[in-house]
Coordinates of C-alpha atoms and ligand atoms in Angstrom, one line a residue:
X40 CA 0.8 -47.8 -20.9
X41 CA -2.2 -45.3 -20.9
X42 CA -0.7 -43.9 -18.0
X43 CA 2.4 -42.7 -19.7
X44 CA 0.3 -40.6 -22.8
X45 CA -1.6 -38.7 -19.5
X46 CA 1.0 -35.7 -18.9
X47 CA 0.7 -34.5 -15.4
X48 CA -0.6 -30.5 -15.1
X49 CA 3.2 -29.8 -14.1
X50 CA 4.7 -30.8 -17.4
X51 CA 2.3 -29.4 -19.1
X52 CA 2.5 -25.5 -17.6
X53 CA 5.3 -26.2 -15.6
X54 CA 5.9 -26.3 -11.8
X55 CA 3.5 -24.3 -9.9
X56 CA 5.3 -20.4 -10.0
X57 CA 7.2 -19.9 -6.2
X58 CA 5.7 -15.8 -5.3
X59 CA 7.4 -15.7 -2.2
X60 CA 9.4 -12.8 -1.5
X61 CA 11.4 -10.7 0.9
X62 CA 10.7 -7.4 1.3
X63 CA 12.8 -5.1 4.0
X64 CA 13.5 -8.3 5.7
X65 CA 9.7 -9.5 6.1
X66 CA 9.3 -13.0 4.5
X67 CA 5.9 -12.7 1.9
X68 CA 4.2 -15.5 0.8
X69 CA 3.0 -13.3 -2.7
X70 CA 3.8 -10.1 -4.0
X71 CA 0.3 -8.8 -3.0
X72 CA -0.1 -6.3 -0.2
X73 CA -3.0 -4.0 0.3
X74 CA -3.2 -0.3 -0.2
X75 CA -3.6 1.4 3.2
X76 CA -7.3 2.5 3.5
X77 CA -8.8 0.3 1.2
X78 CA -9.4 -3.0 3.0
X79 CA -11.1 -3.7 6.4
X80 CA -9.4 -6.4 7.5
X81 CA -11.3 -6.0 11.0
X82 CA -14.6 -6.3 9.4
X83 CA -13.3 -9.7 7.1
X84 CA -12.3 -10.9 10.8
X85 CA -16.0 -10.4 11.6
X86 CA -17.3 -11.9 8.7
X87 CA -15.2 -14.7 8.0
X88 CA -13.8 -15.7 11.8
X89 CA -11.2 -18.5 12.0
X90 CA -11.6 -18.7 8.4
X91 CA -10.1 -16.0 7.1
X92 CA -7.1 -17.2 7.7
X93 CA -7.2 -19.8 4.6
X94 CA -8.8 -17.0 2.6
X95 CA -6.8 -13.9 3.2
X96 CA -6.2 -12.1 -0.3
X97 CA -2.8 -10.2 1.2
X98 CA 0.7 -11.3 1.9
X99 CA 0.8 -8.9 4.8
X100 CA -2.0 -6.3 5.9
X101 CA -1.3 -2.4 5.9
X102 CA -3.2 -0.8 8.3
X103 CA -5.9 2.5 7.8
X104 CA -3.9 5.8 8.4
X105 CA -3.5 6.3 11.9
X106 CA -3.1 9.7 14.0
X107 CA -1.7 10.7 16.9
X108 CA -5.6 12.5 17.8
X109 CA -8.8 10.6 16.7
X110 CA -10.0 12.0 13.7
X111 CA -14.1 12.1 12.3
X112 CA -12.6 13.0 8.6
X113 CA -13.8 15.3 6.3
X114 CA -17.6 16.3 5.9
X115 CA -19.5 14.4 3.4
X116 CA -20.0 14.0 0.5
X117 CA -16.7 11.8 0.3
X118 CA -16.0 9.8 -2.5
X119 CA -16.8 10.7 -6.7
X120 CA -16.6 8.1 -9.3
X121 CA -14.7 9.2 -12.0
X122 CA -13.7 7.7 -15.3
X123 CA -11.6 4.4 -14.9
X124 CA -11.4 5.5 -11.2
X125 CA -12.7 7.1 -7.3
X126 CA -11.6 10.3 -6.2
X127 CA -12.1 10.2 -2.3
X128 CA -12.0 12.8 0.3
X129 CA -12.5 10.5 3.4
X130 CA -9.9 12.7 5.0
X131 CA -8.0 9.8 7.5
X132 CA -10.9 9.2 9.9
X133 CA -9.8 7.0 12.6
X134 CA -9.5 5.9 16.3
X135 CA -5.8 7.9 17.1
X136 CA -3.4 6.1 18.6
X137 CA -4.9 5.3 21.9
X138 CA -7.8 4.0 20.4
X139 CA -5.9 2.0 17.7
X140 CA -3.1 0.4 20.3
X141 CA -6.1 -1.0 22.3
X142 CA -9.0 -1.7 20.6
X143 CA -7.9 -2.3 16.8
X144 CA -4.5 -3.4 17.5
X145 CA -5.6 -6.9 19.1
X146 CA -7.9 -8.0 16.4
X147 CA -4.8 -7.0 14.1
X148 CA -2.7 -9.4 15.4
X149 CA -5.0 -12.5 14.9
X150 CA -4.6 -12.0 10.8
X151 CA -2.5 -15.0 9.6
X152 CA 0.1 -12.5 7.7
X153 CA 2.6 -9.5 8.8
X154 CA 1.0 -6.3 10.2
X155 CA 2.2 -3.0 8.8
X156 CA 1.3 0.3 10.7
X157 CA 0.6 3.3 8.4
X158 CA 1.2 6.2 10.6
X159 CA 0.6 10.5 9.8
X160 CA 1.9 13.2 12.1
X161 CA 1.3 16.7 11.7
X162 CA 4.4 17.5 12.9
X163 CA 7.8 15.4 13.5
X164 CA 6.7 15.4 17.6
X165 CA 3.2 13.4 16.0
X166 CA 5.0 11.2 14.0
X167 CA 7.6 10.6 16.7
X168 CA 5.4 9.6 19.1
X169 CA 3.4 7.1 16.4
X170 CA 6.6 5.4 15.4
X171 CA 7.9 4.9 19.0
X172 CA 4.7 3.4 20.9
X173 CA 3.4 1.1 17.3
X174 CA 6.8 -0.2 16.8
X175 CA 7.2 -1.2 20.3
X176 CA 4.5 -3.6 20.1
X177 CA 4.9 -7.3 18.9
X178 CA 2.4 -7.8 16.6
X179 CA 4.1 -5.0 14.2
X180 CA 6.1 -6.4 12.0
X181 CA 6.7 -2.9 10.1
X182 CA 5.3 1.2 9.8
X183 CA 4.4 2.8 6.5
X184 CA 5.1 6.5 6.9
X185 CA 2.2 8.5 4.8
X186 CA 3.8 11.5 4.4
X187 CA 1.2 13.3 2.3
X188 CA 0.1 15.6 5.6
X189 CA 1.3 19.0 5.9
X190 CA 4.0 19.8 8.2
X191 CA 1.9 22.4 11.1
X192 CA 5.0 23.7 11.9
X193 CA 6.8 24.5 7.8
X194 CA 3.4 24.7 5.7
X195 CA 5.2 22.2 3.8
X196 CA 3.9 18.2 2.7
X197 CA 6.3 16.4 4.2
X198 CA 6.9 13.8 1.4
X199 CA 6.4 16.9 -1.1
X200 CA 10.1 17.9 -0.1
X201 CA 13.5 16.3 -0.3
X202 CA 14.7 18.5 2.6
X203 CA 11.5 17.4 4.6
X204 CA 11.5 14.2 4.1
X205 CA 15.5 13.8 5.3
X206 CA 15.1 15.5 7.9
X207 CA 11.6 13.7 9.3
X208 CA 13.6 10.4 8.5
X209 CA 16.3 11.9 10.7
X210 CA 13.9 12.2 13.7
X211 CA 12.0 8.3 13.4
X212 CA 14.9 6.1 12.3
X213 CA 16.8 6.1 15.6
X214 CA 13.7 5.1 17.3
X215 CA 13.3 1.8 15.7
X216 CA 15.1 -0.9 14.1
X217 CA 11.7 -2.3 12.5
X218 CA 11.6 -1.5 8.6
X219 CA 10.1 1.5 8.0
X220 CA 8.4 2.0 4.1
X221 CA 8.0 5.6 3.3
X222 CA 4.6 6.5 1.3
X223 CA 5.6 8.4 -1.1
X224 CA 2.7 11.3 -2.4
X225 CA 2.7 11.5 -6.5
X226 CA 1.9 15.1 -5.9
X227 CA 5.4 16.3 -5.6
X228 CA 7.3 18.0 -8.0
X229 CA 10.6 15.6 -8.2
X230 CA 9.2 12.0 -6.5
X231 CA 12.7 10.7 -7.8
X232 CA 13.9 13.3 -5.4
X233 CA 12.2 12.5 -2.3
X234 CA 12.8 8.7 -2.6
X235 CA 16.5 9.5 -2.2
X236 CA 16.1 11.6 0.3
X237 CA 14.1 8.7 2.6
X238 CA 17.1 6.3 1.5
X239 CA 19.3 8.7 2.6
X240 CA 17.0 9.1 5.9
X241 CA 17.4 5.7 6.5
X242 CA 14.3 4.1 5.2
X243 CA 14.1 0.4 4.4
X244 CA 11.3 0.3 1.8
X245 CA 9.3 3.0 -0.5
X246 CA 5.7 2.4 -1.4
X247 CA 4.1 4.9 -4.1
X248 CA 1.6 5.9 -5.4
X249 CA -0.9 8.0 -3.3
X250 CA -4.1 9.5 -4.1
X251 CA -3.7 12.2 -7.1
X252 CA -4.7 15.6 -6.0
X253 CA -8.1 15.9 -7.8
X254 CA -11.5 18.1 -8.0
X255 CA -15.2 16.9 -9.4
X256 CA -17.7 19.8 -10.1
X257 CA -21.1 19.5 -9.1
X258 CA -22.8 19.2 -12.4
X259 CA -26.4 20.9 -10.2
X260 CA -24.4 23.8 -8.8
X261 CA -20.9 24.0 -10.5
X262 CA -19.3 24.2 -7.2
X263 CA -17.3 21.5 -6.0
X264 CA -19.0 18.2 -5.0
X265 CA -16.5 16.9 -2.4
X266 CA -17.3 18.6 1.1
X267 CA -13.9 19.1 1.1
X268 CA -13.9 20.5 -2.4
X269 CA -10.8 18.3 -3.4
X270 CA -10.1 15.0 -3.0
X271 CA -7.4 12.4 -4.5
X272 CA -7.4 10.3 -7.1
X273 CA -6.8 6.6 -7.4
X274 CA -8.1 3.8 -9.6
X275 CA -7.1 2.7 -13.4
X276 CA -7.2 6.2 -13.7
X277 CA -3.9 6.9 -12.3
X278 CA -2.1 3.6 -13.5
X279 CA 0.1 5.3 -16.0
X280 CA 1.1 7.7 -13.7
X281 CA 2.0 5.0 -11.1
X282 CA 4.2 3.4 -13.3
X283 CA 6.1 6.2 -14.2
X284 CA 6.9 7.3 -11.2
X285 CA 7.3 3.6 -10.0
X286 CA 10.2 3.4 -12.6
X287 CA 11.6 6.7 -11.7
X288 CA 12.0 5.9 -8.5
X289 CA 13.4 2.4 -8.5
X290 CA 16.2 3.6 -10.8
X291 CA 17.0 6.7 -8.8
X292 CA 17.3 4.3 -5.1
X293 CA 18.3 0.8 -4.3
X294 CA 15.5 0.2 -2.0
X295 CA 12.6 -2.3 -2.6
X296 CA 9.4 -0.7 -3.9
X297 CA 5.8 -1.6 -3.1
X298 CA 4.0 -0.1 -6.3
X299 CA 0.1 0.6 -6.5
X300 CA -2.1 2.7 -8.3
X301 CA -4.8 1.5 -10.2
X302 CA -4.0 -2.6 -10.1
X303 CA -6.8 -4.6 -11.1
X304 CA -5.5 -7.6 -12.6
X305 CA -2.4 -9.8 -12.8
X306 CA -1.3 -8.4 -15.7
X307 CA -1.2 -4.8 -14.4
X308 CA 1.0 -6.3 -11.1
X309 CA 3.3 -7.9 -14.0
X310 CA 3.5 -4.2 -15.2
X311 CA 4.5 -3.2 -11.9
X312 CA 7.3 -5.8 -11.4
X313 CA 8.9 -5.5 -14.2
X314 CA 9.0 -1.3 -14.0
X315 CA 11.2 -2.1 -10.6
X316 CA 8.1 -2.7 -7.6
X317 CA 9.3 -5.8 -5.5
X318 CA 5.6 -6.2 -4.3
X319 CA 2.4 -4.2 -5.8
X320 CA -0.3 -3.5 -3.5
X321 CA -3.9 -3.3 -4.9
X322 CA -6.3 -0.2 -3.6
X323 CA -9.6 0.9 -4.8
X324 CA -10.0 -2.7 -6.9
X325 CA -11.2 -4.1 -3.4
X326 CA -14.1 -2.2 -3.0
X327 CA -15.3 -3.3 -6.4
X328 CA -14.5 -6.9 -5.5
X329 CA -13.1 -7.7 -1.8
X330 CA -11.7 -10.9 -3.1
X331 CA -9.6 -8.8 -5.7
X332 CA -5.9 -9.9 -4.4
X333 CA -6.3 -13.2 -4.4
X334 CA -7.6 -13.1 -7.5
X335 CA -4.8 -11.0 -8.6
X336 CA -2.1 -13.4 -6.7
X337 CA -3.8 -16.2 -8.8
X338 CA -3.3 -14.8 -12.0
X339 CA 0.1 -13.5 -11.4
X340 CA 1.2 -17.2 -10.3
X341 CA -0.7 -18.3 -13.7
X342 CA 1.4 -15.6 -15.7
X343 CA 4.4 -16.6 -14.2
X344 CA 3.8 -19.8 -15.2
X345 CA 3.0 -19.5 -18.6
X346 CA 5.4 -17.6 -19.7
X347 CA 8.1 -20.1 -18.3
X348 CA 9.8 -17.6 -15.7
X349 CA 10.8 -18.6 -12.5
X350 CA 10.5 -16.5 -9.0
X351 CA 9.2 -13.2 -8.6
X352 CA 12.9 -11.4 -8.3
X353 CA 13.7 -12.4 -11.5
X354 CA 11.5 -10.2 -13.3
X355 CA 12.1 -7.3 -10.9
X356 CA 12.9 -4.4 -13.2
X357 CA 12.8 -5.8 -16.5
X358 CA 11.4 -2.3 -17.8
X359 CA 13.4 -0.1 -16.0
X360 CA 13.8 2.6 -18.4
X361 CA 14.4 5.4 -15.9
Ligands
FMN173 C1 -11.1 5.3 0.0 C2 -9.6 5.4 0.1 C3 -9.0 5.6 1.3 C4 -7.6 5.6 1.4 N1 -7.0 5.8 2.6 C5 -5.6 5.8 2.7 C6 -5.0 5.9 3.9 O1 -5.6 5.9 5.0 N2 -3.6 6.0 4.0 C7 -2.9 5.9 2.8 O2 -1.6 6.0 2.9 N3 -3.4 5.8 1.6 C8 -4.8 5.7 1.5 N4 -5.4 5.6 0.3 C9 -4.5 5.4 -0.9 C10 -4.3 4.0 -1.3 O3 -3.7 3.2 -0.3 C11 -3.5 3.9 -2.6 O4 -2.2 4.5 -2.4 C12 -4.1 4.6 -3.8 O5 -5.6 4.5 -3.8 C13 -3.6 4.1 -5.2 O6 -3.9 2.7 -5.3 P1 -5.3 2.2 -6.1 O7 -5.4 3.0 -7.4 O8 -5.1 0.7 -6.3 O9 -6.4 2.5 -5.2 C14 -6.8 5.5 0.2 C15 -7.4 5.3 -1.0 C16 -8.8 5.3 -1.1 C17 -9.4 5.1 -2.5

Protein backbone atom coordinates (compact mmCIF):
# COMPACT_ATOMS: atom_id res chain seq x y z
CA UNK A 1 0.00 0.00 0.00
CA UNK A 2 1.45 3.47 -0.97
CA UNK A 3 0.28 4.62 2.12
CA UNK A 4 2.53 2.44 4.16
CA UNK A 5 6.16 3.67 2.13
CA UNK A 6 4.75 7.56 3.23
CA UNK A 7 6.47 7.84 6.90
CA UNK A 8 4.60 10.28 8.88
CA UNK A 9 6.90 13.64 9.97
CA UNK A 10 6.86 11.99 13.57
CA UNK A 11 8.77 8.90 12.59
CA UNK A 12 10.87 10.60 10.69
CA UNK A 13 12.29 13.35 13.41
CA UNK A 14 10.53 12.03 16.15
CA UNK A 15 7.67 13.26 18.38
CA UNK A 16 7.35 16.96 18.44
CA UNK A 17 10.13 17.93 21.52
CA UNK A 18 7.77 18.72 24.98
CA UNK A 19 9.68 22.47 26.26
CA UNK A 20 7.51 22.78 29.08
CA UNK A 21 9.03 23.49 32.22
CA UNK A 22 8.75 24.48 35.83
CA UNK A 23 10.56 27.09 37.11
CA UNK A 24 10.14 28.22 41.09
CA UNK A 25 6.86 26.61 40.85
CA UNK A 26 5.50 28.70 37.78
CA UNK A 27 4.37 26.21 34.98
CA UNK A 28 6.33 27.44 31.41
CA UNK A 29 5.15 26.42 28.27
CA UNK A 30 9.11 26.95 26.71
CA UNK A 31 12.34 27.71 28.24
CA UNK A 32 12.21 31.26 26.77
CA UNK A 33 11.67 34.28 28.94
CA UNK A 34 12.61 37.75 28.15
CA UNK A 35 15.40 39.82 29.52
CA UNK A 36 13.92 42.66 31.69
CA UNK A 37 14.24 45.96 29.61
CA UNK A 38 14.41 44.59 26.39
CA UNK A 39 10.89 43.90 25.19
CA UNK A 40 7.77 46.18 25.27
CA UNK A 41 5.27 43.92 25.77
CA UNK A 42 2.68 47.08 26.22
CA UNK A 43 3.51 48.33 22.89
CA UNK A 44 3.09 44.49 21.14
CA UNK A 45 -0.45 44.78 23.04
CA UNK A 46 -0.92 47.92 21.00
CA UNK A 47 0.20 46.57 17.85
CA UNK A 48 -0.98 43.20 17.78
CA UNK A 49 -4.43 43.42 20.21
CA UNK A 50 -6.26 40.10 20.88
CA UNK A 51 -3.73 38.65 18.75
CA UNK A 52 -0.87 38.68 20.49
CA UNK A 53 -1.85 36.13 22.43
CA UNK A 54 -1.25 33.33 19.58
CA UNK A 55 1.97 35.13 18.77
CA UNK A 56 3.68 35.87 22.07
CA UNK A 57 7.57 34.94 21.61
CA UNK A 58 7.89 34.49 25.77
CA UNK A 59 6.82 31.76 28.21
CA UNK A 60 6.34 34.43 30.78
CA UNK A 61 7.00 38.34 30.47
CA UNK A 62 9.63 40.14 32.85
CA UNK A 63 8.73 43.42 33.32
CA UNK A 64 11.11 46.94 32.71
CA UNK A 65 12.94 47.81 36.00
CA UNK A 66 10.63 49.42 38.29
CA UNK A 67 11.39 52.07 41.17
CA UNK A 68 9.93 53.11 44.06
CA UNK A 69 10.23 57.15 42.46
CA UNK A 70 9.54 57.65 38.72
CA UNK A 71 12.68 57.97 36.98
CA UNK A 72 13.47 60.14 33.44
CA UNK A 73 16.99 57.97 33.11
CA UNK A 74 20.09 59.01 32.23
CA UNK A 75 20.78 62.04 29.65
CA UNK A 76 21.29 61.08 26.21
CA UNK A 77 23.25 59.81 24.27
CA UNK A 78 22.11 56.31 25.53
CA UNK A 79 22.90 53.33 23.75
CA UNK A 80 26.60 52.49 21.62
CA UNK A 81 26.86 49.68 19.28
CA UNK A 82 29.81 47.81 19.91
CA UNK A 83 31.30 44.75 18.35
CA UNK A 84 29.01 41.59 18.42
CA UNK A 85 26.93 43.80 20.98
CA UNK A 86 25.00 47.41 22.63
CA UNK A 87 26.35 48.97 25.43
CA UNK A 88 23.32 51.10 26.94
CA UNK A 89 23.08 53.69 29.50
CA UNK A 90 19.22 54.10 29.51
CA UNK A 91 19.69 54.31 33.26
CA UNK A 92 16.02 52.54 34.45
CA UNK A 93 13.56 55.23 33.19
CA UNK A 94 10.18 54.42 34.31
CA UNK A 95 6.74 55.23 35.78
CA UNK A 96 7.65 54.23 39.81
CA UNK A 97 5.49 52.29 41.46
CA UNK A 98 2.41 54.31 41.50
CA UNK A 99 2.47 54.77 38.08
CA UNK A 100 3.28 51.15 37.25
CA UNK A 101 0.56 49.55 39.75
CA UNK A 102 -2.11 51.69 37.87
CA UNK A 103 -1.46 52.41 34.55
CA UNK A 104 1.04 49.52 33.24
CA UNK A 105 0.04 46.96 35.61
CA UNK A 106 -3.55 46.42 33.90
CA UNK A 107 -2.38 46.08 30.37
CA UNK A 108 0.17 43.52 32.01
CA UNK A 109 -2.22 41.30 33.03
CA UNK A 110 -4.11 40.79 29.65
CA UNK A 111 -0.62 38.91 28.26
CA UNK A 112 -1.53 35.25 27.79
CA UNK A 113 1.65 34.09 29.94
CA UNK A 114 3.00 34.67 33.72
CA UNK A 115 3.98 38.25 34.81
CA UNK A 116 7.26 38.68 36.54
CA UNK A 117 7.96 42.14 38.40
CA UNK A 118 11.56 43.34 38.19
CA UNK A 119 11.91 45.62 41.06
CA UNK A 120 15.28 48.15 42.28
CA UNK A 121 15.44 49.91 45.63
CA UNK A 122 18.03 52.21 46.63
CA UNK A 123 17.85 51.12 49.86
CA UNK A 124 16.15 47.85 51.66
CA UNK A 125 12.99 50.47 52.81
CA UNK A 126 12.70 50.86 48.52
CA UNK A 127 12.84 47.53 47.82
CA UNK A 128 10.62 46.62 50.75
CA UNK A 129 7.98 48.65 49.81
CA UNK A 130 8.26 47.31 45.92
CA UNK A 131 8.13 43.67 46.95
CA UNK A 132 5.17 44.17 49.42
CA UNK A 133 2.56 46.35 47.25
CA UNK A 134 3.66 44.25 43.47
CA UNK A 135 3.40 40.93 45.18
CA UNK A 136 0.13 41.64 46.64
CA UNK A 137 -1.45 42.03 43.38
CA UNK A 138 -2.91 38.99 41.37
CA UNK A 139 -1.78 39.33 38.14
CA UNK A 140 1.99 38.78 39.59
CA UNK A 141 2.88 35.59 39.31
CA UNK A 142 6.63 36.43 40.57
CA UNK A 143 9.42 39.57 41.33
CA UNK A 144 12.90 39.64 39.80
CA UNK A 145 15.09 41.51 42.27
CA UNK A 146 17.78 43.66 40.04
CA UNK A 147 20.21 44.14 42.52
CA UNK A 148 22.79 45.95 40.42
CA UNK A 149 21.77 49.54 42.30
CA UNK A 150 23.81 50.94 44.89
CA UNK A 151 22.81 50.60 48.40
CA UNK A 152 22.22 54.83 49.46
CA UNK A 153 22.70 53.88 52.80
CA UNK A 154 26.42 51.32 52.47
CA UNK A 155 27.87 52.67 49.08
CA UNK A 156 27.75 49.17 48.33
CA UNK A 157 25.88 47.27 44.97
CA UNK A 158 23.78 45.25 46.57
CA UNK A 159 24.21 42.09 44.43
CA UNK A 160 28.10 43.10 44.30
CA UNK A 161 28.18 41.60 48.03
CA UNK A 162 27.52 38.39 49.67
CA UNK A 163 26.85 40.14 53.03
CA UNK A 164 24.48 42.53 51.06
CA UNK A 165 22.68 40.47 49.28
CA UNK A 166 21.78 38.07 52.68
CA UNK A 167 21.00 40.49 54.39
CA UNK A 168 18.53 42.41 51.68
CA UNK A 169 17.09 38.76 51.17
CA UNK A 170 16.53 38.88 54.96
CA UNK A 171 14.31 41.99 54.73
CA UNK A 172 11.87 40.84 51.28
CA UNK A 173 11.44 37.13 51.96
CA UNK A 174 9.10 37.34 54.87
CA UNK A 175 6.92 39.59 52.98
CA UNK A 176 5.92 37.21 50.32
CA UNK A 177 5.49 33.69 49.56
CA UNK A 178 5.52 34.45 45.67
CA UNK A 179 8.98 33.19 44.11
CA UNK A 180 11.32 35.73 44.09
CA UNK A 181 14.51 35.36 41.21
CA UNK A 182 17.44 37.36 42.22
CA UNK A 183 19.26 39.30 39.20
CA UNK A 184 22.45 38.69 39.69
CA UNK A 185 25.12 41.70 38.38
CA UNK A 186 28.34 39.95 36.44
CA UNK A 187 30.18 42.90 37.89
CA UNK A 188 30.95 41.34 41.19
CA UNK A 189 33.98 39.93 42.22
CA UNK A 190 32.83 36.27 43.37
CA UNK A 191 29.05 35.87 41.43
CA UNK A 192 29.41 32.18 42.79
CA UNK A 193 29.36 33.98 46.04
CA UNK A 194 26.47 36.06 45.93
CA UNK A 195 24.26 33.30 44.45
CA UNK A 196 24.71 31.48 47.73
CA UNK A 197 24.16 34.12 49.67
CA UNK A 198 20.40 34.79 47.93
CA UNK A 199 19.89 30.87 48.43
CA UNK A 200 20.70 31.34 51.71
CA UNK A 201 18.39 34.54 51.82
CA UNK A 202 15.69 32.58 50.73
CA UNK A 203 15.41 33.13 47.14
CA UNK A 204 13.58 30.71 44.77
CA UNK A 205 15.27 31.33 41.46
CA UNK A 206 18.70 33.31 40.14
CA UNK A 207 18.66 34.94 36.80
CA UNK A 208 22.26 36.27 35.54
CA UNK A 209 23.72 37.86 33.49
CA UNK A 210 23.38 41.79 33.72
CA UNK A 211 24.78 44.41 31.64
CA UNK A 212 28.81 44.35 31.78
CA UNK A 213 30.16 47.55 33.18
CA UNK A 214 31.42 49.17 29.94
CA UNK A 215 32.82 52.68 28.40
CA UNK A 216 32.79 53.83 24.39
CA UNK A 217 35.13 56.91 23.62
CA UNK A 218 33.94 59.40 21.44
CA UNK A 219 36.14 58.93 18.41
CA UNK A 220 35.30 63.33 17.65
CA UNK A 221 36.31 64.36 21.22
CA UNK A 222 38.02 61.36 23.02
CA UNK A 223 35.72 61.89 25.88
CA UNK A 224 33.18 59.49 26.72
CA UNK A 225 30.12 59.12 24.31
CA UNK A 226 27.46 57.92 26.79
CA UNK A 227 25.92 61.00 28.70
CA UNK A 228 26.47 58.97 31.49
CA UNK A 229 30.01 58.25 30.47
CA UNK A 230 29.56 54.42 31.26
CA UNK A 231 27.16 52.19 30.37
CA UNK A 232 26.73 48.11 30.36
CA UNK A 233 27.30 45.77 28.07
CA UNK A 234 25.12 43.03 26.62
CA UNK A 235 24.86 41.30 23.39
CA UNK A 236 27.06 38.21 21.71
CA UNK A 237 29.59 40.26 23.14
CA UNK A 238 29.22 39.02 26.60
CA UNK A 239 28.03 35.37 25.72
CA UNK A 240 31.20 33.77 26.99
CA UNK A 241 31.08 35.53 30.00
CA UNK A 242 27.39 34.56 30.64
CA UNK A 243 28.19 31.08 30.42
CA UNK A 244 30.79 31.06 32.73
CA UNK A 245 29.36 32.48 35.26
CA UNK A 246 26.03 30.59 34.42
CA UNK A 247 28.05 27.39 35.22
CA UNK A 248 29.66 28.80 38.21
CA UNK A 249 26.77 29.52 39.64
CA UNK A 250 24.55 26.50 39.04
CA UNK A 251 27.19 24.29 40.63
CA UNK A 252 27.87 26.48 43.61
CA UNK A 253 23.51 26.57 44.45
CA UNK A 254 20.63 24.21 43.95
CA UNK A 255 18.34 26.74 42.65
CA UNK A 256 16.99 26.96 39.08
CA UNK A 257 18.80 29.46 36.84
CA UNK A 258 17.32 31.69 34.14
CA UNK A 259 20.57 32.38 31.95
CA UNK A 260 20.92 35.33 29.31
CA UNK A 261 23.53 37.25 27.87
CA UNK A 262 23.99 37.48 24.44
CA UNK A 263 21.27 34.55 23.12
CA UNK A 264 20.49 34.80 19.61
CA UNK A 265 19.78 31.52 18.46
CA UNK A 266 18.71 28.05 19.58
CA UNK A 267 21.90 26.80 19.66
CA UNK A 268 23.29 29.44 22.07
CA UNK A 269 20.00 28.58 24.55
CA UNK A 270 21.23 24.83 24.11
CA UNK A 271 24.53 26.24 25.43
CA UNK A 272 22.82 27.74 28.19
CA UNK A 273 20.92 24.53 29.25
CA UNK A 274 23.28 22.39 29.25
CA UNK A 275 25.96 24.83 31.40
CA UNK A 276 23.00 24.42 34.30
CA UNK A 277 20.17 27.54 33.12
CA UNK A 278 16.65 25.86 33.59
CA UNK A 279 15.24 28.61 31.24
CA UNK A 280 17.40 31.24 29.13
CA UNK A 281 15.99 34.51 28.53
CA UNK A 282 16.91 36.43 25.33
CA UNK A 283 17.85 40.41 25.64
CA UNK A 284 19.20 42.79 23.16
CA UNK A 285 18.45 40.01 20.20
CA UNK A 286 14.81 41.60 20.31
CA UNK A 287 15.55 44.75 19.21
CA UNK A 288 17.33 43.43 16.24
CA UNK A 289 14.29 41.21 15.50
CA UNK A 290 11.11 41.45 17.93
CA UNK A 291 10.06 38.03 16.85
CA UNK A 292 13.56 36.73 18.14
CA UNK A 293 12.12 34.17 20.93
CA UNK A 294 9.85 32.55 19.08
CA UNK A 295 12.17 32.02 16.73
CA UNK A 296 14.65 30.85 19.24
CA UNK A 297 11.74 28.48 21.01
CA UNK A 298 11.37 27.03 17.38
CA UNK A 299 14.71 26.16 16.89
CA UNK A 300 15.39 24.82 20.35
CA UNK A 301 12.20 22.49 19.88
CA UNK A 302 13.88 21.56 16.39
CA UNK A 303 17.34 20.76 18.20
CA UNK A 304 15.75 18.88 20.67
CA UNK A 305 14.32 16.94 18.24
CA UNK A 306 17.04 16.08 16.15
CA UNK A 307 19.25 15.15 18.34
CA UNK A 308 16.74 12.49 19.83
CA UNK A 309 16.51 13.96 23.48
CA UNK A 310 13.54 14.20 25.26
CA UNK A 311 12.32 17.18 27.70
CA UNK A 312 14.09 20.15 28.55
CA UNK A 313 15.28 18.84 32.21
CA UNK A 314 17.04 16.31 30.87
CA UNK A 315 19.73 18.26 29.33
CA UNK A 316 19.87 20.63 32.37
CA UNK A 317 23.58 20.75 33.25
CA UNK A 318 25.11 18.50 30.91
CA UNK A 319 28.31 20.95 30.86
CA UNK A 320 28.50 21.73 34.28
CA UNK A 321 32.14 21.87 34.68
CA UNK A 322 32.10 24.22 37.69
C1 LIG B 1 18.48 48.56 26.47
C2 LIG B 1 18.56 47.60 27.64
C3 LIG B 1 17.77 47.84 28.77
C4 LIG B 1 17.83 46.97 29.86
N1 LIG B 1 17.05 47.21 30.95
C5 LIG B 1 17.11 46.37 32.01
C6 LIG B 1 16.28 46.58 33.14
O1 LIG B 1 15.45 47.49 33.20
N2 LIG B 1 16.41 45.70 34.19
C7 LIG B 1 17.29 44.64 34.17
O2 LIG B 1 17.36 43.88 35.14
N3 LIG B 1 18.06 44.41 33.08
C8 LIG B 1 17.99 45.25 32.02
N4 LIG B 1 18.77 45.00 30.92
C9 LIG B 1 19.65 43.80 30.90
C10 LIG B 1 19.00 42.62 30.16
O3 LIG B 1 17.81 42.21 30.77
C11 LIG B 1 19.99 41.41 30.11
O4 LIG B 1 20.27 41.01 31.43
C12 LIG B 1 21.30 41.73 29.42
O5 LIG B 1 21.11 42.64 28.35
C13 LIG B 1 22.02 40.48 28.90
O6 LIG B 1 21.23 39.79 27.95
P1 LIG B 1 21.36 40.05 26.35
O7 LIG B 1 22.82 39.98 26.02
O8 LIG B 1 20.54 38.97 25.71
O9 LIG B 1 20.80 41.42 26.10
C14 LIG B 1 18.71 45.84 29.82
C15 LIG B 1 19.49 45.61 28.67
C16 LIG B 1 19.41 46.46 27.59
C17 LIG B 1 20.25 46.17 26.36
Amino acid sequence: MAGSLKQTHDQRHGPPADLSIELAGIELEHPVLNGSGTFDAIAALRAFGPELADRFPFSAFVSKTITVAPRGGNPPPRLWEAPAGLINSIGLPNRGLEGFLTRDLPLLERLPVPLVVSVAGFSHEEFMRLVDESAARDAVAALELNVSCPNVKSGCVMGAEPHETLALLQRLRPLTAKPLIVKLTPNATDVGGVAEAAEAGGADALSLINTLRSVAIDPGSGRPWLGAGSGGLSGPAVRAVALEQVNTVAARTSLPVVGMGGIRSGRDALDFLAAGATVVAVGTESFRDPAAGARIRDELRELRRSTGMGRVQDIAGDARTA
